[in-house]
Amino acid sequence: MVYITFRGGGYETLIAISDDRLESKQLGKILPFRKDAWDAVQSAGYIAWQDFAWGGSYELGQHDGKYWISYLVGHLRDTSPPP
Amino acid sequence: MKVGIAYTDDPSSAKLWTRLPEPVLPRDQLDCRYWEEVTQYKSNIIDDKERSLGYPFVMFYNGKPQAPYERMGMAVSHDIKTRLRYGVEPVIHNPRGIAGDPQITRIGDVWVMFYFGAFWKPGAFDSFACSYDRVVDHFYFAVGDQRRVIALAASKDLNDQAKAKAKDAVTLPPEQ
């Protein structure tokens, strides 16, 4: 599972695995904040190009031999936390 | 905030993804739409195999204008890197409050967009929209009185199994 956490004013992207969906093991960050970059404070990824058919395979698709993600980026704490 | 793109050859490990050098859809472009003038938020890129809009990559995302609401619109691409805005108006436009965080699925012939809504009714809530011409388990974002969490909604009752697991769970300190 690719997921985001909210700490210190921004979102960061991590990955976890699970055998049963009820208990997950965190593996680490895949899109961490980058110091002094345009994604220094916000780096929230959302998997792209996944099979989106309801009840389908949910497999990740490839483009140019790679897997893709789009992510929300920012260098300012300019998002209000979600309600 | 803006939208960036990254890629990897191994999405199953905690290896860092490679980021493209610049965000896509900069807001200083002339075709920037009013509802994304202030910021852009969550995006969902799908592979439209039918090319119903003429493009393989179709992206939905929410944005905020110079006003206290958020709406969602579309962009398209032939190569994922070069993004074109599609249309002028948002595709989800509630009278007030937030419509954000789109997630597309297709149930039979119906395109369904799950999203979160807030403030046009009290509080924040899951919602969805349907379309015939456009374009399981569901993990959702939940807000409790202790902390924000990732919750699991399932099509069958897993509560007994989950309670057994919870006996061994570790409680984390409150979020900073």
mmCIF file of N, CA, C and O in Angstrom, chain A residues 3-72:
data_model
loop_
_atom_site.group_PDB
_atom_site.id
_atom_site.type_symbol
_atom_site.label_atom_id
_atom_site.label_comp_id
_atom_site.label_asym_id
_atom_site.label_seq_id
_atom_site.Cartn_x
_atom_site.Cartn_y
_atom_site.Cartn_z
ATOM 1 N N TYR A 3 0.888 5.110 0.721
ATOM 2 C CA TYR A 3 0.042 5.978 1.537
ATOM 3 C C TYR A 3 0.803 7.237 1.914
ATOM 4 O O TYR A 3 2.014 7.338 1.684
ATOM 5 N N ILE A 4 0.070 8.200 2.447
ATOM 6 C CA ILE A 4 0.712 9.457 2.838
ATOM 7 C C ILE A 4 0.503 9.710 4.320
ATOM 8 O O ILE A 4 -0.478 9.271 4.913
ATOM 9 N N THR A 5 1.472 10.396 4.913
ATOM 10 C CA THR A 5 1.356 10.798 6.315
ATOM 11 C C THR A 5 1.421 12.316 6.394
ATOM 12 O O THR A 5 2.010 12.966 5.523
ATOM 13 N N PHE A 6 0.822 12.855 7.420
ATOM 14 C CA PHE A 6 0.834 14.306 7.625
ATOM 15 C C PHE A 6 1.575 14.598 8.912
ATOM 16 O O PHE A 6 1.119 14.259 9.993
ATOM 17 N N ARG A 7 2.745 15.202 8.787
ATOM 18 C CA ARG A 7 3.523 15.576 9.963
ATOM 19 C C ARG A 7 4.275 16.860 9.674
ATOM 20 O O ARG A 7 4.779 17.039 8.582
ATOM 21 N N GLY A 8 4.341 17.723 10.658
ATOM 22 C CA GLY A 8 5.138 18.928 10.523
ATOM 23 C C GLY A 8 4.626 19.874 9.464
ATOM 24 O O GLY A 8 5.387 20.666 8.909
ATOM 25 N N GLY A 9 3.360 19.819 9.131
ATOM 26 C CA GLY A 9 2.786 20.772 8.194
ATOM 27 C C GLY A 9 2.705 20.295 6.764
ATOM 28 O O GLY A 9 2.250 21.034 5.900
ATOM 29 N N GLY A 10 3.144 19.070 6.470
ATOM 30 C CA GLY A 10 3.074 18.611 5.090
ATOM 31 C C GLY A 10 2.902 17.105 4.984
ATOM 32 O O GLY A 10 3.027 16.374 5.968
ATOM 33 N N TYR A 11 2.608 16.658 3.768
ATOM 34 C CA TYR A 11 2.379 15.242 3.491
ATOM 35 C C TYR A 11 3.608 14.610 2.844
ATOM 36 O O TYR A 11 4.236 15.204 1.970
ATOM 37 N N GLU A 12 3.899 13.377 3.229
ATOM 38 C CA GLU A 12 5.003 12.612 2.671
ATOM 39 C C GLU A 12 4.492 11.235 2.260
ATOM 40 O O GLU A 12 3.519 10.747 2.831
ATOM 41 N N THR A 13 5.182 10.577 1.321
ATOM 42 C CA THR A 13 4.669 9.332 0.746
ATOM 43 C C THR A 13 5.494 8.136 1.196
ATOM 44 O O THR A 13 6.725 8.154 1.109
ATOM 45 N N LEU A 14 4.802 7.089 1.640
ATOM 46 C CA LEU A 14 5.469 5.900 2.161
ATOM 47 C C LEU A 14 4.847 4.640 1.556
ATOM 48 O O LEU A 14 3.832 4.714 0.864
ATOM 49 N N ILE A 15 5.461 3.503 1.859
ATOM 50 C CA ILE A 15 4.927 2.235 1.381
ATOM 51 C C ILE A 15 4.875 1.239 2.543
ATOM 52 O O ILE A 15 5.740 1.253 3.428
ATOM 53 N N ALA A 16 3.834 0.411 2.536
ATOM 54 C CA ALA A 16 3.687 -0.645 3.535
ATOM 55 C C ALA A 16 3.202 -1.907 2.835
ATOM 56 O O ALA A 16 2.634 -1.836 1.741
ATOM 57 N N ILE A 17 3.436 -3.043 3.442
ATOM 58 C CA ILE A 17 2.946 -4.305 2.876
ATOM 59 C C ILE A 17 2.075 -5.013 3.912
ATOM 60 O O ILE A 17 2.209 -4.779 5.121
ATOM 61 N N SER A 18 1.202 -5.872 3.427
ATOM 62 C CA SER A 18 0.318 -6.604 4.327
ATOM 63 C C SER A 18 -0.074 -7.923 3.685
ATOM 64 O O SER A 18 -0.251 -8.008 2.469
ATOM 65 N N ASP A 19 -0.219 -8.958 4.508
ATOM 66 C CA ASP A 19 -0.714 -10.238 4.009
ATOM 67 C C ASP A 19 -2.229 -10.306 4.034
ATOM 68 O O ASP A 19 -2.843 -11.052 3.285
ATOM 69 N N ASP A 20 -2.849 -9.530 4.940
ATOM 70 C CA ASP A 20 -4.285 -9.694 5.163
ATOM 71 C C ASP A 20 -5.056 -8.377 5.189
ATOM 72 O O ASP A 20 -6.245 -8.368 5.501
ATOM 73 N N ARG A 21 -4.419 -7.265 4.927
ATOM 74 C CA ARG A 21 -5.011 -5.929 4.915
ATOM 75 C C ARG A 21 -5.358 -5.405 6.309
ATOM 76 O O ARG A 21 -5.722 -4.257 6.465
ATOM 77 N N LEU A 22 -5.273 -6.233 7.315
ATOM 78 C CA LEU A 22 -5.615 -5.788 8.666
ATOM 79 C C LEU A 22 -4.368 -5.367 9.438
ATOM 80 O O LEU A 22 -4.435 -4.557 10.342
ATOM 81 N N GLU A 23 -3.255 -5.933 9.076
ATOM 82 C CA GLU A 23 -2.004 -5.630 9.758
ATOM 83 C C GLU A 23 -0.967 -5.307 8.695
ATOM 84 O O GLU A 23 -0.749 -6.106 7.789
ATOM 85 N N SER A 24 -0.359 -4.129 8.801
ATOM 86 C CA SER A 24 0.596 -3.698 7.773
ATOM 87 C C SER A 24 1.977 -3.500 8.372
ATOM 88 O O SER A 24 2.119 -3.120 9.531
ATOM 89 N N LYS A 25 2.965 -3.748 7.551
ATOM 90 C CA LYS A 25 4.340 -3.492 7.955
ATOM 91 C C LYS A 25 4.862 -2.314 7.135
ATOM 92 O O LYS A 25 4.837 -2.360 5.894
ATOM 93 N N GLN A 26 5.327 -1.280 7.804
ATOM 94 C CA GLN A 26 5.843 -0.114 7.097
ATOM 95 C C GLN A 26 7.233 -0.421 6.544
ATOM 96 O O GLN A 26 8.090 -0.936 7.259
ATOM 97 N N LEU A 27 7.429 -0.089 5.269
ATOM 98 C CA LEU A 27 8.736 -0.343 4.650
ATOM 99 C C LEU A 27 9.597 0.920 4.595
ATOM 100 O O LEU A 27 10.816 0.838 4.621
ATOM 101 N N GLY A 28 8.962 2.075 4.480
ATOM 102 C CA GLY A 28 9.755 3.309 4.446
ATOM 103 C C GLY A 28 9.187 4.308 3.462
ATOM 104 O O GLY A 28 8.108 4.120 2.889
ATOM 105 N N LYS A 29 9.931 5.400 3.271
ATOM 106 C CA LYS A 29 9.471 6.493 2.419
ATOM 107 C C LYS A 29 9.880 6.262 0.971
ATOM 108 O O LYS A 29 10.983 5.778 0.704
ATOM 109 N N ILE A 30 8.997 6.620 0.055
ATOM 110 C CA ILE A 30 9.351 6.524 -1.361
ATOM 111 C C ILE A 30 9.423 7.904 -2.023
ATOM 112 O O ILE A 30 10.059 8.071 -3.048
ATOM 113 N N LEU A 31 8.766 8.895 -1.420
ATOM 114 C CA LEU A 31 8.872 10.280 -1.904
ATOM 115 C C LEU A 31 9.008 11.194 -0.676
ATOM 116 O O LEU A 31 8.069 11.892 -0.299
ATOM 117 N N PRO A 32 10.191 11.197 -0.053
ATOM 118 C CA PRO A 32 10.375 12.038 1.131
ATOM 119 C C PRO A 32 10.517 13.514 0.755
ATOM 120 O O PRO A 32 10.722 13.846 -0.414
ATOM 121 N N PHE A 33 10.394 14.376 1.732
ATOM 122 C CA PHE A 33 10.654 15.802 1.496
ATOM 123 C C PHE A 33 12.084 15.968 0.984
ATOM 124 O O PHE A 33 12.987 15.243 1.371
ATOM 125 N N ARG A 34 12.277 16.948 0.110
ATOM 126 C CA ARG A 34 13.631 17.268 -0.375
ATOM 127 C C ARG A 34 14.006 18.662 0.108
ATOM 128 O O ARG A 34 13.317 19.635 -0.210
ATOM 129 N N LYS A 35 15.088 18.742 0.831
ATOM 130 C CA LYS A 35 15.496 20.019 1.412
ATOM 131 C C LYS A 35 15.712 21.064 0.312
ATOM 132 O O LYS A 35 16.334 20.777 -0.712
ATOM 133 N N ASP A 36 15.168 22.233 0.513
ATOM 134 C CA ASP A 36 15.353 23.385 -0.375
ATOM 135 C C ASP A 36 14.832 23.176 -1.800
ATOM 136 O O ASP A 36 15.183 23.936 -2.704
ATOM 137 N N ALA A 37 14.039 22.154 -2.001
ATOM 138 C CA ALA A 37 13.472 21.926 -3.340
ATOM 139 C C ALA A 37 12.005 22.338 -3.350
ATOM 140 O O ALA A 37 11.446 22.742 -2.325
ATOM 141 N N TRP A 38 11.364 22.228 -4.527
ATOM 142 C CA TRP A 38 9.962 22.609 -4.606
ATOM 143 C C TRP A 38 9.037 21.601 -3.952
ATOM 144 O O TRP A 38 7.838 21.821 -3.852
ATOM 145 N N ASP A 39 9.605 20.469 -3.497
ATOM 146 C CA ASP A 39 8.815 19.529 -2.711
ATOM 147 C C ASP A 39 9.415 19.369 -1.311
ATOM 148 O O ASP A 39 9.461 18.295 -0.754
ATOM 149 N N ALA A 40 9.861 20.474 -0.739
ATOM 150 C CA ALA A 40 10.520 20.459 0.570
ATOM 151 C C ALA A 40 9.545 20.202 1.711
ATOM 152 O O ALA A 40 9.930 19.693 2.759
ATOM 153 N N VAL A 41 8.280 20.555 1.522
ATOM 154 C CA VAL A 41 7.323 20.471 2.626
ATOM 155 C C VAL A 41 6.100 19.621 2.282
ATOM 156 O O VAL A 41 5.412 19.118 3.150
ATOM 157 N N GLN A 42 5.827 19.484 0.968
ATOM 158 C CA GLN A 42 4.705 18.667 0.525
ATOM 159 C C GLN A 42 5.203 17.673 -0.512
ATOM 160 O O GLN A 42 5.822 18.076 -1.502
ATOM 161 N N SER A 43 4.926 16.388 -0.311
ATOM 162 C CA SER A 43 5.358 15.364 -1.263
ATOM 163 C C SER A 43 4.428 14.158 -1.150
ATOM 164 O O SER A 43 4.790 13.115 -0.634
ATOM 165 N N ALA A 44 3.203 14.351 -1.635
ATOM 166 C CA ALA A 44 2.128 13.379 -1.422
ATOM 167 C C ALA A 44 1.791 12.656 -2.723
ATOM 168 O O ALA A 44 1.208 13.242 -3.627
ATOM 169 N N GLY A 45 2.164 11.382 -2.818
ATOM 170 C CA GLY A 45 2.025 10.640 -4.065
ATOM 171 C C GLY A 45 0.744 9.827 -4.163
ATOM 172 O O GLY A 45 0.233 9.300 -3.161
ATOM 173 N N TYR A 46 0.239 9.715 -5.407
ATOM 174 C CA TYR A 46 -0.967 8.936 -5.689
ATOM 175 C C TYR A 46 -0.696 8.111 -6.942
ATOM 176 O O TYR A 46 -0.495 8.669 -8.030
ATOM 177 N N ILE A 47 -0.702 6.787 -6.777
ATOM 178 C CA ILE A 47 -0.335 5.875 -7.860
ATOM 179 C C ILE A 47 -1.115 6.181 -9.150
ATOM 180 O O ILE A 47 -2.326 6.392 -9.129
ATOM 181 N N ALA A 48 -0.405 6.183 -10.259
ATOM 182 C CA ALA A 48 -1.022 6.450 -11.554
ATOM 183 C C ALA A 48 -1.115 5.158 -12.370
ATOM 184 O O ALA A 48 -0.385 4.188 -12.103
ATOM 185 N N TRP A 49 -2.036 5.188 -13.362
ATOM 186 C CA TRP A 49 -1.996 4.161 -14.401
ATOM 187 C C TRP A 49 -2.308 2.786 -13.839
ATOM 188 O O TRP A 49 -1.807 1.773 -14.298
ATOM 189 N N GLN A 50 -3.153 2.741 -12.819
ATOM 190 C CA GLN A 50 -3.546 1.471 -12.212
ATOM 191 C C GLN A 50 -4.857 1.017 -12.842
ATOM 192 O O GLN A 50 -5.694 1.851 -13.195
ATOM 193 N N ASP A 51 -5.034 -0.298 -12.986
ATOM 194 C CA ASP A 51 -6.306 -0.803 -13.508
ATOM 195 C C ASP A 51 -7.426 -0.323 -12.587
ATOM 196 O O ASP A 51 -7.448 -0.663 -11.403
ATOM 197 N N PHE A 52 -8.331 0.479 -13.133
ATOM 198 C CA PHE A 52 -9.329 1.119 -12.287
ATOM 199 C C PHE A 52 -10.703 0.466 -12.406
ATOM 200 O O PHE A 52 -11.689 0.995 -11.879
ATOM 201 N N ALA A 53 -10.790 -0.696 -13.075
ATOM 202 C CA ALA A 53 -12.082 -1.379 -13.183
ATOM 203 C C ALA A 53 -12.489 -1.932 -11.824
ATOM 204 O O ALA A 53 -11.694 -2.585 -11.138
ATOM 205 N N TRP A 54 -13.705 -1.640 -11.427
ATOM 206 C CA TRP A 54 -14.219 -2.115 -10.132
ATOM 207 C C TRP A 54 -14.213 -3.643 -10.126
ATOM 208 O O TRP A 54 -14.768 -4.271 -11.026
ATOM 209 N N GLY A 55 -13.549 -4.245 -9.124
ATOM 210 C CA GLY A 55 -13.444 -5.705 -9.093
ATOM 211 C C GLY A 55 -12.451 -6.247 -10.100
ATOM 212 O O GLY A 55 -12.400 -7.454 -10.346
ATOM 213 N N GLY A 56 -11.650 -5.379 -10.699
ATOM 214 C CA GLY A 56 -10.664 -5.795 -11.689
ATOM 215 C C GLY A 56 -9.362 -6.220 -11.031
ATOM 216 O O GLY A 56 -9.323 -6.549 -9.841
ATOM 217 N N SER A 57 -8.293 -6.154 -11.806
ATOM 218 C CA SER A 57 -7.012 -6.664 -11.304
ATOM 219 C C SER A 57 -6.323 -5.674 -10.358
ATOM 220 O O SER A 57 -5.523 -6.078 -9.515
ATOM 221 N N TYR A 58 -6.610 -4.389 -10.510
ATOM 222 C CA TYR A 58 -5.924 -3.311 -9.768
ATOM 223 C C TYR A 58 -4.412 -3.330 -9.989
ATOM 224 O O TYR A 58 -3.645 -2.781 -9.217
ATOM 225 N N GLU A 59 -3.976 -3.985 -11.058
ATOM 226 C CA GLU A 59 -2.543 -4.028 -11.352
ATOM 227 C C GLU A 59 -2.034 -2.656 -11.761
ATOM 228 O O GLU A 59 -2.762 -1.845 -12.340
ATOM 229 N N LEU A 60 -0.766 -2.408 -11.477
ATOM 230 C CA LEU A 60 -0.155 -1.160 -11.914
ATOM 231 C C LEU A 60 0.265 -1.301 -13.369
ATOM 232 O O LEU A 60 0.910 -2.277 -13.735
ATOM 233 N N GLY A 61 -0.092 -0.320 -14.170
ATOM 234 C CA GLY A 61 0.315 -0.324 -15.562
ATOM 235 C C GLY A 61 1.682 0.304 -15.726
ATOM 236 O O GLY A 61 2.147 1.056 -14.863
ATOM 237 N N GLN A 62 2.342 -0.018 -16.841
ATOM 238 C CA GLN A 62 3.654 0.557 -17.123
ATOM 239 C C GLN A 62 3.590 1.411 -18.373
ATOM 240 O O GLN A 62 2.828 1.129 -19.304
ATOM 241 N N HIS A 63 4.384 2.450 -18.371
ATOM 242 C CA HIS A 63 4.537 3.300 -19.544
ATOM 243 C C HIS A 63 6.034 3.526 -19.722
ATOM 244 O O HIS A 63 6.721 3.887 -18.755
ATOM 245 N N ASP A 64 6.546 3.281 -20.920
ATOM 246 C CA ASP A 64 7.989 3.359 -21.156
ATOM 247 C C ASP A 64 8.767 2.434 -20.224
ATOM 248 O O ASP A 64 9.879 2.771 -19.787
ATOM 249 N N GLY A 65 8.173 1.315 -19.853
ATOM 250 C CA GLY A 65 8.861 0.359 -18.998
ATOM 251 C C GLY A 65 8.979 0.786 -17.544
ATOM 252 O O GLY A 65 9.734 0.176 -16.776
ATOM 253 N N LYS A 66 8.245 1.819 -17.149
ATOM 254 C CA LYS A 66 8.328 2.307 -15.768
ATOM 255 C C LYS A 66 6.926 2.391 -15.154
ATOM 256 O O LYS A 66 5.919 2.438 -15.850
ATOM 257 N N TYR A 67 6.905 2.438 -13.835
ATOM 258 C CA TYR A 67 5.674 2.682 -13.086
ATOM 259 C C TYR A 67 5.648 4.150 -12.683
ATOM 260 O O TYR A 67 6.685 4.730 -12.365
ATOM 261 N N TRP A 68 4.434 4.742 -12.650
ATOM 262 C CA TRP A 68 4.349 6.196 -12.506
ATOM 263 C C TRP A 68 3.477 6.592 -11.321
ATOM 264 O O TRP A 68 2.564 5.877 -10.928
ATOM 265 N N ILE A 69 3.774 7.771 -10.838
ATOM 266 C CA ILE A 69 3.003 8.308 -9.721
ATOM 267 C C ILE A 69 2.890 9.820 -9.935
ATOM 268 O O ILE A 69 3.815 10.447 -10.463
ATOM 269 N N SER A 70 1.756 10.375 -9.612
ATOM 270 C CA SER A 70 1.671 11.840 -9.585
ATOM 271 C C SER A 70 1.632 12.252 -8.118
ATOM 272 O O SER A 70 1.140 11.517 -7.264
ATOM 273 N N TYR A 71 2.199 13.404 -7.826
ATOM 274 C CA TYR A 71 2.253 13.783 -6.411
ATOM 275 C C TYR A 71 2.095 15.280 -6.217
ATOM 276 O O TYR A 71 2.481 16.086 -7.055
ATOM 277 N N LEU A 72 1.484 15.594 -5.120
ATOM 278 C CA LEU A 72 1.250 16.974 -4.723
ATOM 279 C C LEU A 72 2.564 17.502 -4.144
ATOM 280 O O LEU A 72 3.153 16.863 -3.273
#
